[in-house]
mmCIF file of C-alpha atoms in Angstrom:
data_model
loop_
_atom_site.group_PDB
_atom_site.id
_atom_site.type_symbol
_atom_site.label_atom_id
_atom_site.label_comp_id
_atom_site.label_asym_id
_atom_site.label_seq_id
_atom_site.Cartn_x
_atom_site.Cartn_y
_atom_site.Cartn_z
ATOM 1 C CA UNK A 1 0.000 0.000 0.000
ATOM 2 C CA UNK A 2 0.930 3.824 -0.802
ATOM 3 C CA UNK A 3 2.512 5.766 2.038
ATOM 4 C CA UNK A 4 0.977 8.663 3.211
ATOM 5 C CA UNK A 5 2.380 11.830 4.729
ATOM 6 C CA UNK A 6 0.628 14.385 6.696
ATOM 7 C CA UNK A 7 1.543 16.857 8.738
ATOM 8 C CA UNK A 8 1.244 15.939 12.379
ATOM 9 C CA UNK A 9 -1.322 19.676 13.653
ATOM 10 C CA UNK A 10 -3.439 22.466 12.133
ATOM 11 C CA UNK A 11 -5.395 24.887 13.531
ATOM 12 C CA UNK A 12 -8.418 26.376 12.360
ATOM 13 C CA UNK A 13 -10.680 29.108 13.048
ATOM 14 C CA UNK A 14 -14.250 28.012 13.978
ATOM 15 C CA UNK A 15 -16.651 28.804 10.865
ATOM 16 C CA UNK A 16 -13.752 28.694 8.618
ATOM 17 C CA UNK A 17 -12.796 25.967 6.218
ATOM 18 C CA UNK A 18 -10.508 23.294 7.522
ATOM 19 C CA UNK A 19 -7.833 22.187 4.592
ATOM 20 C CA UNK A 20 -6.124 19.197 5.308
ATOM 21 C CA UNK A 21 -3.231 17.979 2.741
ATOM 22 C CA UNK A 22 -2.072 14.577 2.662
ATOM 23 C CA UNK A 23 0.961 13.509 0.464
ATOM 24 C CA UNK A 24 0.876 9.906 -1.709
ATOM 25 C CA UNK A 25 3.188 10.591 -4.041
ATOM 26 C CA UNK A 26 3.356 6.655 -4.667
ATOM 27 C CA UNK A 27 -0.237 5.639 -5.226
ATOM 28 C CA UNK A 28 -0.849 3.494 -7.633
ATOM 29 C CA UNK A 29 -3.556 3.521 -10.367
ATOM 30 C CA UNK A 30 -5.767 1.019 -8.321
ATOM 31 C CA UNK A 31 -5.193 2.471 -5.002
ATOM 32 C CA UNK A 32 -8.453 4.595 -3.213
ATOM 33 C CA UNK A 33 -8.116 7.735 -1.030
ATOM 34 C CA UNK A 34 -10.102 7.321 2.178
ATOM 35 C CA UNK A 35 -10.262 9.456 5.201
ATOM 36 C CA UNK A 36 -11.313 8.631 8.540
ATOM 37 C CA UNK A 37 -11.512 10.898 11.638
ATOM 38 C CA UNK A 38 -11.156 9.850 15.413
ATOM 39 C CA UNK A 39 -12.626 11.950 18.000
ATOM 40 C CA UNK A 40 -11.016 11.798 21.455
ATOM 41 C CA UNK A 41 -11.817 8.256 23.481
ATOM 42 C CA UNK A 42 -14.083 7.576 20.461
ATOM 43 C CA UNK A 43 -13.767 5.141 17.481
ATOM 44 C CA UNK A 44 -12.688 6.351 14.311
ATOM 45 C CA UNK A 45 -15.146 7.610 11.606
ATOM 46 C CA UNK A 46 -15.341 7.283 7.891
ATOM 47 C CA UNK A 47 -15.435 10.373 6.588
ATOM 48 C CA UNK A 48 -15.188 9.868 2.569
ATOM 49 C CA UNK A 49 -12.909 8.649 -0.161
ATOM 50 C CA UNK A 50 -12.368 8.408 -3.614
ATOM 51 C CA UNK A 51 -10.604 7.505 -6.477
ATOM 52 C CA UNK A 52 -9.243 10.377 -9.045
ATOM 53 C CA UNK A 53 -12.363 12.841 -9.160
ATOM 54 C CA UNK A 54 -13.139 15.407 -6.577
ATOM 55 C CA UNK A 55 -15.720 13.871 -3.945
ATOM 56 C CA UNK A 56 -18.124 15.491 -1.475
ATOM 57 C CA UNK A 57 -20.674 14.136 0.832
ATOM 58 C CA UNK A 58 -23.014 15.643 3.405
ATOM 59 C CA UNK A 59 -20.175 15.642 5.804
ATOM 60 C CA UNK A 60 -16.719 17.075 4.083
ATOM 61 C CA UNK A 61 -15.195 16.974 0.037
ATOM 62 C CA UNK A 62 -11.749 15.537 -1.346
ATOM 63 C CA UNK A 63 -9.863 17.127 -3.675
ATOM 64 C CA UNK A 64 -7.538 14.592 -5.308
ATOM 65 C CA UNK A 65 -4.815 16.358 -8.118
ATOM 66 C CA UNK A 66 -4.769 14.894 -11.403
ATOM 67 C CA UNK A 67 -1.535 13.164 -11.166
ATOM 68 C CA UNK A 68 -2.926 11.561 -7.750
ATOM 69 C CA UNK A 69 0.370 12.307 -6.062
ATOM 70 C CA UNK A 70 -1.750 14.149 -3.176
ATOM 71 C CA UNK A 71 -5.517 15.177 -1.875
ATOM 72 C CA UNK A 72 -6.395 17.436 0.178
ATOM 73 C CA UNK A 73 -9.871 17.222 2.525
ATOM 74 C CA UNK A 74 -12.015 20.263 3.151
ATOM 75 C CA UNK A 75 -14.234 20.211 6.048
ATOM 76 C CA UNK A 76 -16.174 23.661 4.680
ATOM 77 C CA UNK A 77 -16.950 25.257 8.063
ATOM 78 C CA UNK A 78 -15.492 23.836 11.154
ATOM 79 C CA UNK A 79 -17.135 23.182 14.536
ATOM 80 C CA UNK A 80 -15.342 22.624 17.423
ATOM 81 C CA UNK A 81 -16.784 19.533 17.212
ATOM 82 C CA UNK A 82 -14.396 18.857 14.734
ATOM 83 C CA UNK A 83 -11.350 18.691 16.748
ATOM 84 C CA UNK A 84 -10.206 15.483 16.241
ATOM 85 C CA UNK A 85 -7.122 12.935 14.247
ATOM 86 C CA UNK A 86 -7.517 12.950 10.759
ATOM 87 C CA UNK A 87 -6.271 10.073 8.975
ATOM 88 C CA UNK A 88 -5.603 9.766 5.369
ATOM 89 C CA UNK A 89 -5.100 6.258 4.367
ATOM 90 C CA UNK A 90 -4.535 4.623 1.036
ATOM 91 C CA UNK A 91 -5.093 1.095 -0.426
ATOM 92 C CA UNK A 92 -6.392 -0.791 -3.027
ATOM 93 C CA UNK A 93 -10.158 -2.193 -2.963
ATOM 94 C CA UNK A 94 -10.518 -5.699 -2.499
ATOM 95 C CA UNK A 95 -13.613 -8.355 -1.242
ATOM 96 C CA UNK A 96 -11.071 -10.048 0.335
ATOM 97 C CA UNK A 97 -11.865 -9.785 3.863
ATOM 98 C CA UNK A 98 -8.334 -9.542 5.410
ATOM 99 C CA UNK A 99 -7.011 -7.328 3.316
ATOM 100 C CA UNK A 100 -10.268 -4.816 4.115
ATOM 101 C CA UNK A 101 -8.153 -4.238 7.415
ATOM 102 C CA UNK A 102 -7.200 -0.589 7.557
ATOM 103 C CA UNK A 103 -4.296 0.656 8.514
ATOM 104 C CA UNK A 104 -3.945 4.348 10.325
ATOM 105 C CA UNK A 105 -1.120 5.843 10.538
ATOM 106 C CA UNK A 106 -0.585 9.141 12.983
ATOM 107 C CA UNK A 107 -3.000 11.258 11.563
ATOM 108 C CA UNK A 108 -3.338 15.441 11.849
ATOM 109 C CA UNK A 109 -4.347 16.663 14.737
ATOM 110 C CA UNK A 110 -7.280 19.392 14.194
ATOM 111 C CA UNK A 111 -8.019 21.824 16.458
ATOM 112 C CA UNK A 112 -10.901 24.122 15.981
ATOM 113 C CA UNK A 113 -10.677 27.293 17.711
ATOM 114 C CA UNK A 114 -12.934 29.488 19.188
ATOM 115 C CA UNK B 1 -23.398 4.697 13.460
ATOM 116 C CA UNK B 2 -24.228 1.415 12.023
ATOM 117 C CA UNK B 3 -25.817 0.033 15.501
ATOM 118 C CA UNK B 4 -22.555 -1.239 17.031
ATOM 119 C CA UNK B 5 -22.053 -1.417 20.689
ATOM 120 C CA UNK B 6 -19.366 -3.285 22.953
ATOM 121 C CA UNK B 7 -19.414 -4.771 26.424
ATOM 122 C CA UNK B 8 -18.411 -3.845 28.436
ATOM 123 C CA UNK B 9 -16.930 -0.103 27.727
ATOM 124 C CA UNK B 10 -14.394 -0.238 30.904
ATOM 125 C CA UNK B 11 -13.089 -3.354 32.178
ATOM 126 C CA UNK B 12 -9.975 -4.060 34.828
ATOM 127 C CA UNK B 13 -8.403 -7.453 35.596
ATOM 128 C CA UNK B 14 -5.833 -9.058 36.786
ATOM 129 C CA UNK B 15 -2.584 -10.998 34.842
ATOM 130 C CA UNK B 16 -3.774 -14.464 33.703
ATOM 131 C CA UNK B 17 -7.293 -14.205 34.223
ATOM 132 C CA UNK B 18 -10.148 -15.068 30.934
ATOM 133 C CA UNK B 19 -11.166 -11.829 29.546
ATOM 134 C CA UNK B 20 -14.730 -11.356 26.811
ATOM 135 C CA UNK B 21 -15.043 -8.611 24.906
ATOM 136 C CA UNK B 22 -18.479 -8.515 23.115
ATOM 137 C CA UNK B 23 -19.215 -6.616 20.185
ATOM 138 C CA UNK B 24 -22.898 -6.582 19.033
ATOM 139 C CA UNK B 25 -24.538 -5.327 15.622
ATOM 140 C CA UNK B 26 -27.913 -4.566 14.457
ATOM 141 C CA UNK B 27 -27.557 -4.704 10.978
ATOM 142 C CA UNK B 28 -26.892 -7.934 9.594
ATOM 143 C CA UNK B 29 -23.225 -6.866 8.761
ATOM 144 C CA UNK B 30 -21.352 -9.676 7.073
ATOM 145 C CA UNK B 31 -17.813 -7.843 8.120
ATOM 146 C CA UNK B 32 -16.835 -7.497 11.203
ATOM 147 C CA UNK B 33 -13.379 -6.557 12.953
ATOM 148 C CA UNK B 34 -11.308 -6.224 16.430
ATOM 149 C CA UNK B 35 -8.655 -3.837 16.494
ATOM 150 C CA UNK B 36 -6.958 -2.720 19.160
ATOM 151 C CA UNK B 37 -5.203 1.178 19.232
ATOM 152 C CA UNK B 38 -2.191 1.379 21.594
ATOM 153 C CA UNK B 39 -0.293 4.584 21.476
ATOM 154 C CA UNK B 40 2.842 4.775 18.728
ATOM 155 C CA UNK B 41 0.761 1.632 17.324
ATOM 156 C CA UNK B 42 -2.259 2.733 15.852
ATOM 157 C CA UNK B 43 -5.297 0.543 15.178
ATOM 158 C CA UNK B 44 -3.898 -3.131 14.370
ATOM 159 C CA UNK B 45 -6.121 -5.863 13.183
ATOM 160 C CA UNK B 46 -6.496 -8.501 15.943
ATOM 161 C CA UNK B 47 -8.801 -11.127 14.037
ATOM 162 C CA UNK B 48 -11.581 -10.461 11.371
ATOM 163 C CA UNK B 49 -15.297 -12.705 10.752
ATOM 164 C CA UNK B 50 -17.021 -12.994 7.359
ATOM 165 C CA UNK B 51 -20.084 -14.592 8.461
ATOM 166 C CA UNK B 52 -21.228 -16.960 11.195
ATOM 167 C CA UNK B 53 -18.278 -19.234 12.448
ATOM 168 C CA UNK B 54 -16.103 -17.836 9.270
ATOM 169 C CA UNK B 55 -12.998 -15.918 11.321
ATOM 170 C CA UNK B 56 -9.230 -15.431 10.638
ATOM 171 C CA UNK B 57 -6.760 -13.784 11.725
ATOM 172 C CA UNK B 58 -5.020 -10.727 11.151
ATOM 173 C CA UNK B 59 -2.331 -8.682 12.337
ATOM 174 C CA UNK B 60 -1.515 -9.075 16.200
ATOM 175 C CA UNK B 61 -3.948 -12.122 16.620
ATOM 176 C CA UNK B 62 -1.197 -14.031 19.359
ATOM 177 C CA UNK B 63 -3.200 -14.269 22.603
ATOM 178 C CA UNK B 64 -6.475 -13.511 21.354
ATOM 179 C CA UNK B 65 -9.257 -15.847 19.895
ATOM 180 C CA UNK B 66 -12.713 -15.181 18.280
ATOM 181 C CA UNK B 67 -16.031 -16.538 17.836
ATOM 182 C CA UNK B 68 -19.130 -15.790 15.679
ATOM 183 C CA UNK B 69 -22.179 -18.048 16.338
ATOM 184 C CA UNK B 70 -24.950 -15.310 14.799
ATOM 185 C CA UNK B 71 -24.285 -12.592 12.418
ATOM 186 C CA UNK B 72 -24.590 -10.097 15.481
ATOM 187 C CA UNK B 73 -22.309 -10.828 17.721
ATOM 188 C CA UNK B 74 -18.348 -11.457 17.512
ATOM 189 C CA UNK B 75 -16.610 -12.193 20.445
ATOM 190 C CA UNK B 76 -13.350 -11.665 21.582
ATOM 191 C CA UNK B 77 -11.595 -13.455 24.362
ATOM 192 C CA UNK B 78 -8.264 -13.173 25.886
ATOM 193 C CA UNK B 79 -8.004 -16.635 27.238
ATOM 194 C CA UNK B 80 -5.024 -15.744 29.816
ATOM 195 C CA UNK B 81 -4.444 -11.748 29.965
ATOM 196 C CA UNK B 82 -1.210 -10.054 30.389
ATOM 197 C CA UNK B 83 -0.057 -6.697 30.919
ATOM 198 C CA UNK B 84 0.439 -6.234 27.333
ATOM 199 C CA UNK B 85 -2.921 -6.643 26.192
ATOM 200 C CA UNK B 86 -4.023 -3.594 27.982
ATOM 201 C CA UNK B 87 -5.299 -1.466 24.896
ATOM 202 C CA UNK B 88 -8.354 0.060 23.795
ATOM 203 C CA UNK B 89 -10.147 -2.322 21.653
ATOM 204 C CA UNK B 90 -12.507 -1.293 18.847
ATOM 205 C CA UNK B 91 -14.949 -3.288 17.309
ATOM 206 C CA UNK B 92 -15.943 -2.435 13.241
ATOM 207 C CA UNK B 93 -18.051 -3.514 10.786
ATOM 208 C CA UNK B 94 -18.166 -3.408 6.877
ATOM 209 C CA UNK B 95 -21.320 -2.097 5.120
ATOM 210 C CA UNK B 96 -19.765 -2.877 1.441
ATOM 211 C CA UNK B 97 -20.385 -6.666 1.025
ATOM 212 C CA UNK B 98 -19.903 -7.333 -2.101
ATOM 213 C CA UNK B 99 -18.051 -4.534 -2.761
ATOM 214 C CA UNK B 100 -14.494 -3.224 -2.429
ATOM 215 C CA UNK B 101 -14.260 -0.253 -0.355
ATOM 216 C CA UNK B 102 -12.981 0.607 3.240
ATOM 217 C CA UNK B 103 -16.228 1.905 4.591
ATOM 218 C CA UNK B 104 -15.935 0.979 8.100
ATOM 219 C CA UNK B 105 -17.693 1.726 11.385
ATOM 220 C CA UNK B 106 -16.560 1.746 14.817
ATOM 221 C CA UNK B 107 -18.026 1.096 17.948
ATOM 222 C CA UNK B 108 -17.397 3.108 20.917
ATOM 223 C CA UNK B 109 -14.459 1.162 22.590
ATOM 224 C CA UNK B 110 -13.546 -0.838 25.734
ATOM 225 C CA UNK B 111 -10.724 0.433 27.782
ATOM 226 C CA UNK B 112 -9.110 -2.444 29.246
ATOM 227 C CA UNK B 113 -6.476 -2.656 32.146
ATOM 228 C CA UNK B 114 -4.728 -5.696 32.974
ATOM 229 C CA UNK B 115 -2.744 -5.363 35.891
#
């Protein structure tokens, strides 16, 4: 599976849009963009992912670039109830049960300010 | 969130003891997972369950065993704890079957202290 990079805290004004980068630079063609978010002492949450087109759902969008090499996820006005580990995770899709296991790696740290 | 609880949500025990984790679903998932998130670690696979009595492993499965009699429930069991298998431990489900994406959801958690 492609590596991902992201940077370890952001901050973010409450009501303002929350732009989160992560770095893939060796996905391959097959290989899906998901993030997930994690909420202190809570389990993680999908969030959304895609493929090579731009993505949004009720909850946030993804903005992949058209070589794939990075995305970036916009959460368009931030809550503080969006404070939280954002992790960016890459890997092909399978129906092979096992290999549905998802692996997080250390995430951003958001934090929404008042 | 996918009707997914665990039992219990704090637990405490002592080195060597039997330990059951339950996780319990509502909506006739096929997919269902036990992580566990330590710090520096992450969330690592512990075992996995596509259907009733269907289980394997995964990552960091040493220690740990599973069981799936109905679609709803997937037990986990630490049949002689140790220090080292005090974690937080997530339960998750898959609402893709039949398909090929990641979409997981997460139950709340038990905190568990061995001691």
């Amino acid at each position: 599976d492609a590596k991902t990079t992201q940077p370890p805290s952001m901050d973010c004004a409450e009501g303002r849009a929350a732009n989160l980068p992560c770095n893939h630079s060796t996905i391959s063609g097959n290989e899906y963009v998901y993030w997930y978010r994690q909420i202190h002492s809570q389990g993680p949450q999908y969030i959304i992912h895609g493929l090579k087109n731009n993505e949004t759902n009720e909850m946030a969008s993804l903005i992949i670039t058209e070589d794939r090499k990075s995305s970036t996820l916009i959460l368009p006005h931030a809550t503080l109830r969006d404070t939280a580990v954002y992790y960016c995770i890459v890997r092909v899709a399978t129906t092979s049960g096992s290999a549905r296991q998802l692996t997080f790696g250390s995430g951003t740290q958001l934090t929404v300010l008042p | 969130d996918a009707g997914i609880t665990q039992s219990p949500r704090h637990k405490v025990t002592e080195t060597g003891t039997p330990v059951t984790l339950r996780c319990h679903q509502t909506e006739n998932h096929r997919y269902m997972y036990w992580y566990r998130q330590d710090p520096g670690h992450g969330l690592r696979l512990i075992h996995y369950s596509y259907g009733v009595k269907d289980t394997d492993k995964g990552e960091v499965s040493d220690g740990y065993s599973v069981s799936r009699s109905k679609t709803e429930d997937f037990l986990l069991t630490l049949e002689s704890a140790t220090s080292s298998q005090t974690s937080v431990y997530f339960c998750a489900i898959s609402t893709t079957p039949g398909q090929r994406h990641y979409e997981q959801y997460f139950g709340p958690g038990t905190r568990l202290t061995v001691t």
